[in-house]
Coordinates of C-alpha atoms in Angstrom, one line a residue:
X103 CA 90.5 71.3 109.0
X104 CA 94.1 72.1 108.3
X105 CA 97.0 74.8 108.8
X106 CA 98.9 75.5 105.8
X107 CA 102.1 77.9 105.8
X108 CA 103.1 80.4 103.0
X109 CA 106.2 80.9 103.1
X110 CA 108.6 83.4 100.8
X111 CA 112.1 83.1 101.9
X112 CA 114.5 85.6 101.1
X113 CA 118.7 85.4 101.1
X114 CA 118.4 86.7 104.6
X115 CA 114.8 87.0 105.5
X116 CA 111.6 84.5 106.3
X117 CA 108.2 86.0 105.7
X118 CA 105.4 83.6 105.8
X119 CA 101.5 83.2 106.4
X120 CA 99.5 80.7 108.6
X121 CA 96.4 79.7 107.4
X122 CA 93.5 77.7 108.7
X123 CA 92.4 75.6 105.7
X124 CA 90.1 75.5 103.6
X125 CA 88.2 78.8 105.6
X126 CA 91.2 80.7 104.2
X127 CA 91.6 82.4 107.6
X128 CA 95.0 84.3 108.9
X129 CA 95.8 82.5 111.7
X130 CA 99.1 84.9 112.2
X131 CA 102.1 86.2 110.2
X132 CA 105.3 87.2 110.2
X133 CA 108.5 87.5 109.1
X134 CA 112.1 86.8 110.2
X135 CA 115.0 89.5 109.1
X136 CA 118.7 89.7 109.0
X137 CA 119.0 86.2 109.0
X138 CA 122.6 85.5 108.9
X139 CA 123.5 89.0 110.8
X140 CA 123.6 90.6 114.0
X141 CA 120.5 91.3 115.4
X142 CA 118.0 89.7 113.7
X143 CA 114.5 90.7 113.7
X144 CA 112.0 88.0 114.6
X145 CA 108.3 89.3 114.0
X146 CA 105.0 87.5 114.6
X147 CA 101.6 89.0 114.4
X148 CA 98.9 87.5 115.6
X149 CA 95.1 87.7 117.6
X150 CA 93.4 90.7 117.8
X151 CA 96.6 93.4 116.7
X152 CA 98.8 91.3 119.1
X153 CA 102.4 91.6 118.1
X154 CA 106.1 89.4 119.5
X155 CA 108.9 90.4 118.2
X156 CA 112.5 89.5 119.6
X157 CA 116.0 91.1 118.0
X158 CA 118.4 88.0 118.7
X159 CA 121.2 86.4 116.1
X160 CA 119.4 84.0 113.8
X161 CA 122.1 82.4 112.3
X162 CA 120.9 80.4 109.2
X163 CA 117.1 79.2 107.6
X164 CA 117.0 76.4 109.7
X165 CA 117.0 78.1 113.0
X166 CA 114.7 80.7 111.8
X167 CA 112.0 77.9 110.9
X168 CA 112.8 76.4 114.3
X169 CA 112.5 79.7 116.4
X170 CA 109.5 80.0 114.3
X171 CA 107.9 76.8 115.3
X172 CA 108.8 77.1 119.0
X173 CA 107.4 80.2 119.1
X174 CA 104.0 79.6 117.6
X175 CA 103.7 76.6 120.2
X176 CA 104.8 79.2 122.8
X177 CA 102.3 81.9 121.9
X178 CA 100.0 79.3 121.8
X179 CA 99.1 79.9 118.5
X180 CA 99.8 75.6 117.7
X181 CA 99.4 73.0 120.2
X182 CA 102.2 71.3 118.3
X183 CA 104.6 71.4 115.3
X184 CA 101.7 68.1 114.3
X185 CA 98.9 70.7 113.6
X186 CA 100.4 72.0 110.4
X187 CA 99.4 69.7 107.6
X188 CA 101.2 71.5 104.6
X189 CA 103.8 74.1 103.5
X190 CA 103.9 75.9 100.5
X191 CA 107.0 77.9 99.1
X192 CA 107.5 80.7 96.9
X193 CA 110.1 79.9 94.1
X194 CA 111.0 82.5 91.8
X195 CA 112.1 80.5 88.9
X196 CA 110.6 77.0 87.3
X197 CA 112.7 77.2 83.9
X198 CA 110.9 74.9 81.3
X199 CA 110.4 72.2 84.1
X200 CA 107.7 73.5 85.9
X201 CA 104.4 74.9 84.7
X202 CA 102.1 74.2 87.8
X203 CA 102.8 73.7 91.0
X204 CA 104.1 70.7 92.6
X205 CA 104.8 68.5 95.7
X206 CA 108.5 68.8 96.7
X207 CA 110.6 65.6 96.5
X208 CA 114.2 65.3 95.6
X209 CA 114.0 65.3 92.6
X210 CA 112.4 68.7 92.5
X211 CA 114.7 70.1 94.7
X212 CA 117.5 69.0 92.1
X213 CA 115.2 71.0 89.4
X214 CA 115.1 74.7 91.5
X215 CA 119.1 74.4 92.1
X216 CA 119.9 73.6 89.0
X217 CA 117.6 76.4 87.5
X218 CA 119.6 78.8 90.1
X219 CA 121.3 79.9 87.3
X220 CA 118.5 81.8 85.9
X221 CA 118.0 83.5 89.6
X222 CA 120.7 83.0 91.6
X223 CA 119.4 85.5 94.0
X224 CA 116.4 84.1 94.4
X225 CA 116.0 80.0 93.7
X226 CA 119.2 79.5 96.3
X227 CA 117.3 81.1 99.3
X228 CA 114.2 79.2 98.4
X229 CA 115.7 76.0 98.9
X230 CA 117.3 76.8 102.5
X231 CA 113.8 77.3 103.1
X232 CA 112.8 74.1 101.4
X233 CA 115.2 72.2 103.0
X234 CA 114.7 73.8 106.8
X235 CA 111.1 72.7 106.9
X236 CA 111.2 69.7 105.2
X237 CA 113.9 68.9 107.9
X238 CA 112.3 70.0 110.6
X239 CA 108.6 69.0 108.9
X240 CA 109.4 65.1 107.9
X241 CA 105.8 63.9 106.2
X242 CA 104.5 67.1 105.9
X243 CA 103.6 68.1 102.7
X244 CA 105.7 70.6 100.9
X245 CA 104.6 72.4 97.9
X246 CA 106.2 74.7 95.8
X247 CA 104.7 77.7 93.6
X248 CA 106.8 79.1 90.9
X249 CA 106.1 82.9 90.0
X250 CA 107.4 81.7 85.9
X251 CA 104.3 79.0 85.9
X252 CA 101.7 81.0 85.2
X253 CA 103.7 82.1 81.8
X254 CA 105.2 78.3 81.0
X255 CA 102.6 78.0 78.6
X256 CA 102.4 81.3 76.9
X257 CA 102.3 81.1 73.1
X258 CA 105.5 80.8 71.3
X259 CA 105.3 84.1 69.3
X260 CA 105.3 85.7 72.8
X261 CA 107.8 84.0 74.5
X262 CA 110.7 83.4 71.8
X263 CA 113.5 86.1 71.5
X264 CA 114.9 86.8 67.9
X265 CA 118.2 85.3 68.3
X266 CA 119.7 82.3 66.9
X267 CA 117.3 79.0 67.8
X268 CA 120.0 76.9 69.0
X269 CA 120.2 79.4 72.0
X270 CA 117.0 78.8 72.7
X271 CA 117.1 75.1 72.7
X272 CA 120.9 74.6 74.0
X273 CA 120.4 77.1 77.2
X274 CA 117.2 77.7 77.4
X275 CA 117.0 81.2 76.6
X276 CA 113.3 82.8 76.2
X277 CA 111.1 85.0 78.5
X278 CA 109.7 83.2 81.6
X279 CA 107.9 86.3 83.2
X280 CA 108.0 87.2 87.3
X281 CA 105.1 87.5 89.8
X282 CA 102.7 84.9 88.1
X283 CA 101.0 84.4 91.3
X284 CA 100.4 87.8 91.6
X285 CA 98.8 88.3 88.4
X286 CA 97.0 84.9 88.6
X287 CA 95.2 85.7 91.6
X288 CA 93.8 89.4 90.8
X289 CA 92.8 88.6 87.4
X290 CA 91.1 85.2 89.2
X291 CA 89.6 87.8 91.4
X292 CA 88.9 90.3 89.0
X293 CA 86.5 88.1 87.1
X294 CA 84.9 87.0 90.7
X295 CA 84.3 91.0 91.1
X296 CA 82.5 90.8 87.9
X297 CA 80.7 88.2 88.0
X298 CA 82.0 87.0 85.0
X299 CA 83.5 83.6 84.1
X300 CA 87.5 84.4 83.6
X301 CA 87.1 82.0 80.8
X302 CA 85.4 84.7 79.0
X303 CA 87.0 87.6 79.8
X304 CA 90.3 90.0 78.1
X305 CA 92.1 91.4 81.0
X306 CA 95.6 93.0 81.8
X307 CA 96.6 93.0 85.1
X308 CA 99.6 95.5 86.5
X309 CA 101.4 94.7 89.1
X310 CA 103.0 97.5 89.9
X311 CA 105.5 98.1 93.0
X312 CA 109.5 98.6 93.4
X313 CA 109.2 95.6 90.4
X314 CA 106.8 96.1 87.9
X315 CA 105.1 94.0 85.7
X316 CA 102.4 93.9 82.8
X317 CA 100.8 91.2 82.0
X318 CA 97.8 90.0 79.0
X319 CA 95.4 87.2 80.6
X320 CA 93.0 85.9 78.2
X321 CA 90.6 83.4 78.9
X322 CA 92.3 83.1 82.1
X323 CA 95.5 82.3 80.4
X324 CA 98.9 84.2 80.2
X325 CA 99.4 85.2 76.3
X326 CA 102.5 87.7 77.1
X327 CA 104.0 89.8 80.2
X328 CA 106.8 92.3 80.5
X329 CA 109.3 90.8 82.4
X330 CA 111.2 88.8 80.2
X331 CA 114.4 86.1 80.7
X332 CA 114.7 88.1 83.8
X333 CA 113.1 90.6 86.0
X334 CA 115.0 93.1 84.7
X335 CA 112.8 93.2 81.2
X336 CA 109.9 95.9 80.7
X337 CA 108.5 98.9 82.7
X338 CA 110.5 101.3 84.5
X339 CA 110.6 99.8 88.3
X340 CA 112.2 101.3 91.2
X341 CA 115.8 100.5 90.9
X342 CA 115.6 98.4 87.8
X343 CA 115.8 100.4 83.9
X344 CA 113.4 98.0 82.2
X345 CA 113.4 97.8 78.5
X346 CA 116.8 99.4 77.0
X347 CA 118.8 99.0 73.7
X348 CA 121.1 96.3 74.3
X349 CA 124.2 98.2 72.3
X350 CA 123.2 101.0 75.4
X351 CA 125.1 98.2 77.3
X352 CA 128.3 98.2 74.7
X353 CA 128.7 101.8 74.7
X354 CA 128.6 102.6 78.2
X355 CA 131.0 99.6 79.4
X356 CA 133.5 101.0 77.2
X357 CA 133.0 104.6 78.4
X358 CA 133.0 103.2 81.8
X359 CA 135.7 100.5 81.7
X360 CA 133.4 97.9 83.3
X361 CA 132.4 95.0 82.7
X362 CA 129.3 93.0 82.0
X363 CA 128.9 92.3 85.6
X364 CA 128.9 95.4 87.0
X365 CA 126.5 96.9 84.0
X366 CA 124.1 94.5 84.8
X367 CA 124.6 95.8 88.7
X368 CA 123.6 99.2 87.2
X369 CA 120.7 98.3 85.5
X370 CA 119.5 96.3 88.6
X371 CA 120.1 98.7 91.4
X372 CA 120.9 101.8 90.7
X373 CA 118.7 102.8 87.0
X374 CA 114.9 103.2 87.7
X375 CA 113.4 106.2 89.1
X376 CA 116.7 106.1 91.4
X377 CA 118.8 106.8 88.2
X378 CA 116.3 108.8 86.8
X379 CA 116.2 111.2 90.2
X380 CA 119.7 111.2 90.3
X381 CA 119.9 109.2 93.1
X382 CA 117.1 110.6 94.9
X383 CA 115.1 107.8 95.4
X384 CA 113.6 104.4 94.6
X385 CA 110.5 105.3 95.9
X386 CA 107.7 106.4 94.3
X387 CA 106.4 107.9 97.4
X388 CA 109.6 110.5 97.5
X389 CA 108.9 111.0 93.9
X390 CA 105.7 112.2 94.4
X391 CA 106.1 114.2 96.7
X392 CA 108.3 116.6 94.9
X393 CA 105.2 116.4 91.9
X394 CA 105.4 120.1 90.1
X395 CA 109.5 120.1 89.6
X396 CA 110.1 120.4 86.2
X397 CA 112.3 117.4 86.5
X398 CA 109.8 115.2 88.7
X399 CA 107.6 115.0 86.5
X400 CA 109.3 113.9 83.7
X401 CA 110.4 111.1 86.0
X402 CA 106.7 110.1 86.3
X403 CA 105.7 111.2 82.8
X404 CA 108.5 107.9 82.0
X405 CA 107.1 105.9 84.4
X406 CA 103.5 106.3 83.5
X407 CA 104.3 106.2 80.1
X408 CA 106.0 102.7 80.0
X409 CA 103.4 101.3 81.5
X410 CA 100.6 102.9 79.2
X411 CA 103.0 101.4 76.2
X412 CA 102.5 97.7 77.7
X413 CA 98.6 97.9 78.4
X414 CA 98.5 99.4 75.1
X415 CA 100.0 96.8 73.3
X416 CA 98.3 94.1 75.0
X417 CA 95.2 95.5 73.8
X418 CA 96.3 94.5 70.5
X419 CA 98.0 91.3 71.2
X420 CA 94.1 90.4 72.9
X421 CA 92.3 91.8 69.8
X422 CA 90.2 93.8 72.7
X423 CA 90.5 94.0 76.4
X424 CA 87.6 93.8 78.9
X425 CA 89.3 95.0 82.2
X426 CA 92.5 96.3 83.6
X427 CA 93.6 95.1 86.8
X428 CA 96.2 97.4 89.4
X429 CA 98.1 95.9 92.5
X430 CA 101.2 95.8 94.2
X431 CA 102.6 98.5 96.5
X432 CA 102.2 101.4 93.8
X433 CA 99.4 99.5 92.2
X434 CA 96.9 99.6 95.0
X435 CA 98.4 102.4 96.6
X436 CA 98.9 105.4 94.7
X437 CA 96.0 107.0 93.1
X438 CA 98.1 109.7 90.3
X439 CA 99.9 106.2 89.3
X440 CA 96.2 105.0 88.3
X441 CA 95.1 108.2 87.3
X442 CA 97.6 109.3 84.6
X443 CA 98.0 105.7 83.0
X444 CA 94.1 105.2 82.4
X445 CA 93.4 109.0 81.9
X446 CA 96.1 108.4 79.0
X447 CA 94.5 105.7 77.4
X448 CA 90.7 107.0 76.7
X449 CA 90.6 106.8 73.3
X450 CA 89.4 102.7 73.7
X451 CA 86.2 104.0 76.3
X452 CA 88.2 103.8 79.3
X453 CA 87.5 105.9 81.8
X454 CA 87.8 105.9 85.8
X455 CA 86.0 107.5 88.5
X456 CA 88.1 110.2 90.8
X457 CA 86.1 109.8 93.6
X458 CA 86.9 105.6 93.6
X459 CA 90.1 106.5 92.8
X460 CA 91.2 108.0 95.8
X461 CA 90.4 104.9 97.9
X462 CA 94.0 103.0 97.7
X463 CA 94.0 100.0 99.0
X464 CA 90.1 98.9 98.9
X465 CA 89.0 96.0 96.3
X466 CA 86.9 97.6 93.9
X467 CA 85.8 98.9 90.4
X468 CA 87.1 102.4 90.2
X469 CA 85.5 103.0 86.7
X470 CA 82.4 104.9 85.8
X471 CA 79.5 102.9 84.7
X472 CA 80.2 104.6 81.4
X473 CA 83.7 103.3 80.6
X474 CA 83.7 100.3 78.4
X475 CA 86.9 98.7 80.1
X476 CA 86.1 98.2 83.8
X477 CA 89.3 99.3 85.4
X478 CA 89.8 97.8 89.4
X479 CA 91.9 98.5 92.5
X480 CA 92.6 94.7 93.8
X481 CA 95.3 94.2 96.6
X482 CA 97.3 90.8 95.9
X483 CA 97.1 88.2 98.1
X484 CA 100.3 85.8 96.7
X485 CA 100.3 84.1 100.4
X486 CA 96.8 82.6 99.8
X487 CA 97.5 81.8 96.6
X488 CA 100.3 79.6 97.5
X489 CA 97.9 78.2 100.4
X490 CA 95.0 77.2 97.9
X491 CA 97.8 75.2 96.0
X492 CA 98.9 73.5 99.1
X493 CA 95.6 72.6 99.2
X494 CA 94.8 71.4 95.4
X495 CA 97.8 69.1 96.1
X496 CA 96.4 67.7 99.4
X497 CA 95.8 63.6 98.5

């Protein structure tokens, strides 16, 4: 029996899972915010709906992973820092180094700052996390789990760009995908729902929330995904504009007397459905709940039409697709989002069931018996994905 910790740390935040091993249990959770700031929030849930949670100043990583050991021991939820045997960490980006994951030495540190270039919002807070536990954690095994490795391996055709090759091998410049664990478990899962070897099966999981992406698993393999060099590539996502003509970039810099920089800040933050509203929101549940303005719904008719564009052409790139897979915040939780993409895709015999539908958030198969693609509602689970690769990597 062990305790493994998931943990996903953020420029300023800690979230993170504890786990008894291998009966996949949720021993508590939690997560640590405003590090850095004023008034941090420090959050643990635990027991039977028991809750802590403390606003202090938590000035840096480290002392969040110590208040966060202290105060498991104080709960008593450990007996001591000794009864956690492993710790696994989310890190965004692997670059061409890392297609699996792997037991954290120096060496691998080295590797996810030097590939902070590709996410330097992202691999940088990893590490403080990396380094606070493997601090405070000497022996312990430490394990990291990149969201890119589930695409390392994608064929070529898929994840060259059409630019000059020597960019490509002088900088390392192709797509290396986002949220691989999250597509990796639910289309795991989806053949376990099935009762089908994944080995066998066509299927293109959405992972759909403020970020959004699409992505073609065949065999159990990742042939191609939307998210490209960075996570700004592919659907239309909360704040982010997904695909777009790059010369959209030239144009409007002049216009706007800005510079690359501060484009790329648009595109990031402020396109989306909270460009497309104007402002109005990033989320999809303010959207919706203005469904029947004229304008609205040509908001959603984008969004549910970028994403019917990807499954789409991952049908082809499959030759054939067996089932589609939904998840993530909008994913699991918003049955029109479901609704219009599918119901705008029956000419290849898929259909879904309204009744099923309306149940967000339960795992299930929400198409009739009828449809020839099974469509399913699976909630992610990227913490116990990270947990069964601490685990793998247990000698």
């Amino acid at each position: 029996m062990s305790k493994t910790i998931s943990i996903n740390a953020g420029s300023s935040s800690l979230k993170w899972q504890l786990y008894q091993m291998p009966e996949e249990k949720v021993i508590a959770k939690g997560i640590t915010e405003r590090i850095g700031l004023k008034d941090s929030i420090f959050t643990i849930k635990y027991g039977d709906g028991q809750k802590f949670e403390e606003i202090l100043d938590i000035e840096d990583h480290a002392i969040a992973v110590k208040k966060l050991l202290d105060q498991l021991i104080e709960l008593e939820i450990l007996g001591s820092y000794d009864e956690i045997t492993g710790v696994g960490h989310r890190v965004v980006q692997g670059g061409k180094y890392f297609d699996k994951s792997v037991v954290i030495d120096d060496d691998v540190v080295e590797k996810i700052e030097e590939l902070a270039a590709f996410a330097p919002l992202h691999n940088p807070a990893h590490l403080m996390g990396i380094n606070a536990f493997r601090e405070l954690l000497p022996g312990v095994l430490n394990v990291a789990v990149f969201d890119t490795a589930f695409f390392a391996n994608m064929p070529k055709v898929a994840k060259y760009y059409s630019i000059p090759k020597e960019y490509r091998e002088k900088y390392d410049v192709r797509k290396y995908g986002a949220h691989g664990t999250s597509h990796r478990y639910v289309a795991q899962r989806a053949a376990e729902v099935l009762g089908k070897p994944i080995e066998d099966l066509k299927i293109i999981t959405c992972h759909i929330g403020n970020g959004a992406s699409i992505s073609a698993v065949d065999g159990g393999k990742a042939v191609d995904t939307s998210m490209g060099f960075t996570p700004l590539a592919g659907v239309t996502m909360g704040t982010r504009s997904g695909d777009i003509d790059p010369a959209v970039l030239q144009f409007l810099m002049h216009k706007l007397d800005i510079d690359i920089d501060e484009m790329l800040n648009i595109l990031n933050k402020k396109s989306g459905l909270l460009g497309l509203s104007d402002g109005f929101s990033s989320d999809m549940r303010d959207i919706k709940a203005r469904r029947g303005e004229e304008e609205i719904d040509t908001i959603l008719n984008i969004f549910y039409d970028r994403i019917r564009k990807y499954v789409g052409s991952y049908v082809t790139v499959m030759n054939g697709v067996d089932a589609i897979v939904f998840t993530a915040g909008i994913g699991e939780n918003d049955q029109y989002t479901r609704e219009y993409v599918i119901n705008g895709m029956s000419w290849f015999g898929c259909e879904i069931d309204p009744e099923k539908n309306l149940q967000n958030g339960v795992e299930q198969v929400i198409s009739t018996p009828e449809s020839k693609v099974k469509v399913l509602l699976i909630p992610t689970d990227e913490e116990l994905m990270i947990a069964r690769d601490v685990e793998s990597l247990r000698s």
